[in-house]
């Protein structure tokens, strides 16, 4: 069985975006995709919400 999990390679380490389907020792294949890493939608949404939140303190923007 093959399972694909997205991840990021940075400074010699691979960080997976989700847990593998098993905790037992198993062989893996690592494929490097030639594309720029885009910020996740969640981080963009979080930044937008934080900016909006600043306007809810009851004070007028300067």
XYZ file of N, CA and C in Angstrom:
186
model
N 0.843 -1.181 0.000
C 0.000 0.000 0.000
C 0.888 1.244 0.000
N 0.527 2.247 -0.789
C 1.234 3.516 -0.819
C 0.313 4.614 -0.290
N 0.866 5.483 0.530
C 0.143 6.633 1.049
C 1.003 7.863 0.819
N 0.420 8.928 0.320
C 1.156 10.167 0.104
C 0.786 11.167 1.189
N 1.814 11.766 1.794
C 1.616 12.781 2.822
C 2.458 13.990 2.439
N 1.850 15.152 2.388
C 2.593 16.375 2.089
C 3.510 16.731 3.245
N 4.574 17.412 2.928
C 5.505 17.863 3.944
C 6.413 18.933 3.386
N 7.298 19.436 4.233
C 8.251 20.470 3.850
C 9.649 19.994 4.232
N 10.587 20.126 3.296
C 11.993 19.836 3.563
C 12.684 21.162 3.828
N 13.352 21.288 4.981
C 14.033 22.524 5.337
C 15.215 22.202 6.237
N 16.381 22.669 5.856
C 17.598 22.468 6.651
C 17.846 21.005 6.992
N 17.669 20.128 6.032
C 17.979 18.716 6.233
C 16.915 17.907 6.945
N 15.774 18.500 7.234
C 14.702 17.790 7.936
C 13.417 17.841 7.125
N 12.650 16.771 7.200
C 11.336 16.715 6.564
C 10.286 16.804 7.666
N 9.376 17.763 7.541
C 8.277 17.908 8.486
C 6.996 17.527 7.764
N 6.318 16.494 8.261
C 5.081 16.029 7.639
C 3.909 16.885 8.093
N 2.948 17.092 7.203
C 1.763 17.889 7.524
C 0.695 17.086 8.262
N 0.837 15.769 8.311
C -0.102 14.925 9.055
C 0.630 13.664 9.490
N 0.037 12.933 10.390
C 0.665 11.709 10.885
C 0.593 10.594 9.848
N 1.629 9.753 9.786
C 1.574 8.596 8.889
C 0.506 7.606 9.363
N 0.078 6.706 8.476
C -0.990 5.771 8.832
C -0.564 4.694 9.830
N 0.728 4.585 10.113
C 1.211 3.553 11.024
C 2.407 4.076 11.802
N 2.577 3.577 13.028
C 3.730 3.962 13.835
C 4.864 2.956 13.711
N 4.621 1.842 13.019
C 5.671 0.836 12.884
C 6.733 1.301 11.889
N 7.892 0.714 11.973
C 8.983 1.042 11.058
C 8.594 0.604 9.652
N 8.784 1.499 8.671
C 8.474 1.156 7.292
C 9.347 1.967 6.344
N 9.461 1.464 5.156
C 10.226 2.112 4.108
C 9.427 3.294 3.558
N 10.138 4.372 3.167
C 9.465 5.535 2.587
C 10.151 5.941 1.288
N 9.426 6.639 0.448
C 9.959 7.261 -0.757
C 9.796 8.765 -0.581
N 10.831 9.520 -0.859
C 10.755 10.975 -0.736
C 10.882 11.573 -2.129
N 9.898 12.358 -2.535
C 9.897 13.016 -3.836
C 9.972 14.520 -3.614
N 10.920 15.170 -4.258
C 11.047 16.619 -4.140
C 10.301 17.270 -5.299
N 9.336 18.118 -4.973
C 8.507 18.794 -5.961
C 9.126 20.161 -6.238
N 9.353 20.457 -7.509
C 10.014 21.701 -7.891
C 8.995 22.829 -8.024
N 8.609 23.396 -6.891
C 7.704 24.542 -6.884
C 7.937 25.313 -5.604
N 7.585 26.592 -5.631
C 7.752 27.418 -4.447
C 6.713 27.038 -3.406
N 7.092 27.162 -2.159
C 6.173 26.873 -1.066
C 5.305 28.097 -0.840
N 4.001 27.916 -0.933
C 3.050 28.995 -0.721
C 2.544 28.925 0.717
N 2.309 30.070 1.333
C 1.756 30.026 2.687
C 0.402 29.328 2.667
N 0.127 28.603 3.711
C -1.143 27.878 3.747
C -2.301 28.858 3.885
N -3.449 28.431 3.442
C -4.649 29.256 3.546
C -4.930 29.596 5.003
N -4.658 28.646 5.911
C -4.909 28.897 7.328
C -4.078 30.055 7.849
N -2.800 30.137 7.470
C -1.968 31.231 7.969
C -2.412 32.561 7.379
N -2.863 32.565 6.132
C -3.368 33.795 5.517
C -4.654 34.225 6.216
N -5.543 33.284 6.468
C -6.800 33.581 7.147
C -6.542 34.091 8.555
N -5.616 33.470 9.272
C -5.293 33.893 10.631
C -4.770 35.329 10.635
N -3.889 35.659 9.705
C -3.352 37.019 9.627
C -4.469 38.022 9.345
N -5.395 37.670 8.464
C -6.510 38.559 8.141
C -7.410 38.759 9.356
N -7.685 37.694 10.087
C -8.531 37.800 11.278
C -7.867 38.638 12.361
N -6.555 38.498 12.509
C -5.844 39.294 13.507
C -5.907 40.777 13.147
N -5.818 41.094 11.860
C -5.909 42.488 11.420
C -7.307 43.042 11.679
N -8.327 42.241 11.428
C -9.711 42.671 11.661
C -9.953 42.867 13.152
N -9.416 41.957 13.968
C -9.615 42.008 15.414
C -9.133 43.336 15.995
N -8.094 43.908 15.432
C -7.558 45.169 15.936
C -8.573 46.295 15.813
N -9.524 46.168 14.900
C -10.546 47.195 14.723
C -11.725 47.058 15.676
N -11.762 46.010 16.504
C -12.889 45.764 17.402
C -12.644 46.243 18.828
N -11.652 47.080 19.033
C -11.379 47.541 20.391
C -12.168 48.799 20.755
N -13.018 49.262 19.841
C -13.847 50.430 20.109
C -13.164 51.752 19.824
N -11.908 51.721 19.421
C -11.173 52.953 19.135
C -11.152 53.184 17.635
N -11.182 54.442 17.258
C -11.085 54.777 15.841
C -9.641 54.606 15.391
N -9.440 54.099 14.163
C -8.074 53.966 13.659
C -7.416 55.331 13.526
N -6.131 55.378 13.764
C -5.376 56.642 13.672
C -4.965 56.919 12.260
